[in-house]
């Protein structure tokens, strides 16, 4: 992932890219028991925060846009119509699917979906812009 994203642990939230092309990408994250977020969210009842699921999806969007490009920084620019449909727990494999739906004035809009075991846990429309660092 180091060559595909500028993120580093603990904010690197993509473990493996399964497939990608210029308009879509599929990846996953293993949600581990030792994730730093579980220290406080919630002790005795660990739930992976929805905001981190959205961030993982945004990172997959950045991977899709960054193919073959150097010297750019993908910036998360917007979230539209986010829905959280089920909880994500330690031990889950969070499957991440994104598809580019449009590009306008340098802003790229993606349809994003996260699943665990074939069940949708989150869906949203995400906006990414590419900037020079």
mmCIF file of C-alpha atoms in Angstrom:
data_model
loop_
_atom_site.group_PDB
_atom_site.id
_atom_site.type_symbol
_atom_site.label_atom_id
_atom_site.label_comp_id
_atom_site.label_asym_id
_atom_site.label_seq_id
_atom_site.Cartn_x
_atom_site.Cartn_y
_atom_site.Cartn_z
ATOM 1 C CA UNK A 1 0.000 0.000 0.000
ATOM 2 C CA UNK A 2 2.897 2.365 0.616
ATOM 3 C CA UNK A 3 3.339 2.982 -3.108
ATOM 4 C CA UNK A 4 -0.400 3.575 -3.668
ATOM 5 C CA UNK A 5 -1.299 5.831 -0.722
ATOM 6 C CA UNK A 6 0.426 8.563 1.284
ATOM 7 C CA UNK A 7 -1.210 7.247 4.498
ATOM 8 C CA UNK A 8 0.733 5.361 7.164
ATOM 9 C CA UNK A 9 -0.408 3.398 10.230
ATOM 10 C CA UNK A 10 -2.508 3.910 12.177
ATOM 11 C CA UNK A 11 -4.371 5.835 9.426
ATOM 12 C CA UNK A 12 -3.636 3.368 6.628
ATOM 13 C CA UNK A 13 -6.983 1.542 6.461
ATOM 14 C CA UNK A 14 -6.577 -0.650 3.365
ATOM 15 C CA UNK A 15 -4.806 -4.007 3.666
ATOM 16 C CA UNK A 16 -5.053 -5.347 0.126
ATOM 17 C CA UNK A 17 -6.267 -4.282 -3.311
ATOM 18 C CA UNK A 18 -8.092 -7.120 -5.056
ATOM 19 C CA UNK A 19 -8.793 -5.431 -8.386
ATOM 20 C CA UNK A 20 -8.537 -2.004 -9.942
ATOM 21 C CA UNK A 21 -8.844 -0.136 -13.178
ATOM 22 C CA UNK A 22 -9.247 3.532 -14.071
ATOM 23 C CA UNK A 23 -12.887 3.674 -12.927
ATOM 24 C CA UNK A 24 -13.263 1.151 -10.104
ATOM 25 C CA UNK A 25 -11.381 -0.573 -7.333
ATOM 26 C CA UNK A 26 -12.054 -3.397 -4.876
ATOM 27 C CA UNK A 27 -10.046 -3.809 -1.680
ATOM 28 C CA UNK A 28 -10.384 -5.022 1.897
ATOM 29 C CA UNK A 29 -9.353 -4.325 5.443
ATOM 30 C CA UNK A 30 -9.091 -6.897 8.199
ATOM 31 C CA UNK A 31 -10.543 -5.262 11.295
ATOM 32 C CA UNK A 32 -8.178 -6.385 14.046
ATOM 33 C CA UNK A 33 -8.847 -6.545 17.778
ATOM 34 C CA UNK A 34 -5.793 -4.348 18.421
ATOM 35 C CA UNK A 35 -7.015 -1.389 16.333
ATOM 36 C CA UNK A 36 -6.309 1.830 18.306
ATOM 37 C CA UNK A 37 -9.949 2.954 17.994
ATOM 38 C CA UNK A 38 -11.164 0.043 20.124
ATOM 39 C CA UNK A 39 -9.488 1.469 23.220
ATOM 40 C CA UNK A 40 -12.383 3.899 23.501
ATOM 41 C CA UNK A 41 -15.052 2.819 20.981
ATOM 42 C CA UNK A 42 -16.432 1.113 23.048
ATOM 43 C CA UNK A 43 -14.651 -0.737 25.893
ATOM 44 C CA UNK A 44 -16.340 -4.107 26.342
ATOM 45 C CA UNK A 45 -18.402 -3.633 23.159
ATOM 46 C CA UNK A 46 -15.957 -2.847 20.328
ATOM 47 C CA UNK A 47 -17.518 -1.296 17.224
ATOM 48 C CA UNK A 48 -15.386 -0.071 14.319
ATOM 49 C CA UNK A 49 -16.306 3.619 13.909
ATOM 50 C CA UNK A 50 -18.366 4.479 10.850
ATOM 51 C CA UNK A 51 -16.097 7.433 10.154
ATOM 52 C CA UNK A 52 -13.184 4.990 9.740
ATOM 53 C CA UNK A 53 -15.236 2.888 7.327
ATOM 54 C CA UNK A 54 -15.834 6.052 5.277
ATOM 55 C CA UNK A 55 -12.106 6.897 5.454
ATOM 56 C CA UNK A 56 -11.214 3.370 4.264
ATOM 57 C CA UNK A 57 -13.559 3.822 1.291
ATOM 58 C CA UNK A 58 -12.016 7.229 0.529
ATOM 59 C CA UNK A 59 -8.564 5.631 0.553
ATOM 60 C CA UNK A 60 -9.748 3.089 -2.016
ATOM 61 C CA UNK A 61 -11.017 5.999 -4.155
ATOM 62 C CA UNK A 62 -7.556 7.575 -3.877
ATOM 63 C CA UNK A 63 -5.954 4.308 -4.988
ATOM 64 C CA UNK A 64 -8.245 4.236 -8.035
ATOM 65 C CA UNK A 65 -7.317 7.818 -8.972
ATOM 66 C CA UNK A 66 -3.621 7.557 -8.234
ATOM 67 C CA UNK A 67 -2.757 4.755 -10.627
ATOM 68 C CA UNK A 68 0.372 5.697 -12.532
ATOM 69 C CA UNK A 69 0.454 9.245 -11.144
ATOM 70 C CA UNK A 70 3.280 10.675 -9.076
ATOM 71 C CA UNK A 71 3.561 13.976 -7.275
ATOM 72 C CA UNK A 72 -0.144 14.240 -6.439
ATOM 73 C CA UNK A 73 -1.985 14.162 -3.158
ATOM 74 C CA UNK A 74 -5.542 12.775 -3.095
ATOM 75 C CA UNK A 75 -7.703 14.928 -0.811
ATOM 76 C CA UNK A 76 -11.035 13.771 0.582
ATOM 77 C CA UNK A 77 -13.381 16.599 -0.440
ATOM 78 C CA UNK A 78 -16.918 15.432 0.322
ATOM 79 C CA UNK A 79 -19.367 12.863 1.622
ATOM 80 C CA UNK A 80 -22.916 12.663 0.299
ATOM 81 C CA UNK A 81 -25.768 10.378 1.288
ATOM 82 C CA UNK A 82 -23.778 8.204 3.722
ATOM 83 C CA UNK A 83 -25.765 5.410 5.336
ATOM 84 C CA UNK A 84 -24.526 3.055 8.041
ATOM 85 C CA UNK A 85 -26.521 -0.148 7.876
ATOM 86 C CA UNK A 86 -24.753 -2.571 10.231
ATOM 87 C CA UNK A 87 -21.954 -2.669 12.786
ATOM 88 C CA UNK A 88 -18.390 -3.685 11.993
ATOM 89 C CA UNK A 89 -16.618 -5.677 14.711
ATOM 90 C CA UNK A 90 -13.114 -6.973 15.417
ATOM 91 C CA UNK A 91 -12.425 -10.019 13.258
ATOM 92 C CA UNK A 92 -14.535 -8.769 10.360
ATOM 93 C CA UNK A 93 -13.176 -8.539 6.831
ATOM 94 C CA UNK A 94 -14.363 -5.173 5.561
ATOM 95 C CA UNK A 95 -14.815 -5.419 1.785
ATOM 96 C CA UNK A 96 -14.509 -2.055 0.030
ATOM 97 C CA UNK A 97 -15.944 -1.302 -3.425
ATOM 98 C CA UNK A 98 -15.735 2.029 -5.245
ATOM 99 C CA UNK A 99 -16.779 3.099 -8.733
ATOM 100 C CA UNK A 100 -16.080 6.491 -10.312
ATOM 101 C CA UNK A 101 -19.334 8.024 -11.512
ATOM 102 C CA UNK A 102 -18.169 11.436 -12.724
ATOM 103 C CA UNK A 103 -15.399 14.022 -12.901
ATOM 104 C CA UNK A 104 -16.168 17.714 -12.921
ATOM 105 C CA UNK A 105 -13.642 20.552 -12.589
ATOM 106 C CA UNK A 106 -11.059 18.235 -11.048
ATOM 107 C CA UNK A 107 -13.468 16.757 -8.481
ATOM 108 C CA UNK A 108 -14.044 13.015 -8.797
ATOM 109 C CA UNK A 109 -17.285 11.522 -7.465
ATOM 110 C CA UNK A 110 -17.432 7.853 -6.495
ATOM 111 C CA UNK A 111 -20.178 5.471 -5.528
ATOM 112 C CA UNK A 112 -18.807 3.603 -2.488
ATOM 113 C CA UNK A 113 -19.961 0.449 -0.723
ATOM 114 C CA UNK A 114 -18.601 -1.474 2.264
ATOM 115 C CA UNK A 115 -19.672 -5.020 3.084
ATOM 116 C CA UNK A 116 -18.978 -7.664 5.699
ATOM 117 C CA UNK A 117 -19.815 -11.225 4.715
ATOM 118 C CA UNK A 118 -21.858 -10.040 1.723
ATOM 119 C CA UNK A 119 -23.976 -7.720 3.899
ATOM 120 C CA UNK A 120 -23.866 -3.977 3.231
ATOM 121 C CA UNK A 121 -22.562 -2.090 6.266
ATOM 122 C CA UNK A 122 -22.131 1.332 4.635
ATOM 123 C CA UNK A 123 -22.813 3.077 1.355
ATOM 124 C CA UNK A 124 -22.094 6.645 0.309
ATOM 125 C CA UNK A 125 -21.103 8.987 -2.466
ATOM 126 C CA UNK A 126 -17.545 10.281 -1.937
ATOM 127 C CA UNK A 127 -15.713 13.182 -3.597
ATOM 128 C CA UNK A 128 -11.929 13.272 -4.074
ATOM 129 C CA UNK A 129 -9.752 16.023 -5.557
ATOM 130 C CA UNK A 130 -6.120 15.640 -6.629
ATOM 131 C CA UNK A 131 -3.714 18.366 -5.485
ATOM 132 C CA UNK A 132 -0.024 19.073 -5.773
ATOM 133 C CA UNK A 133 1.630 18.603 -2.333
#
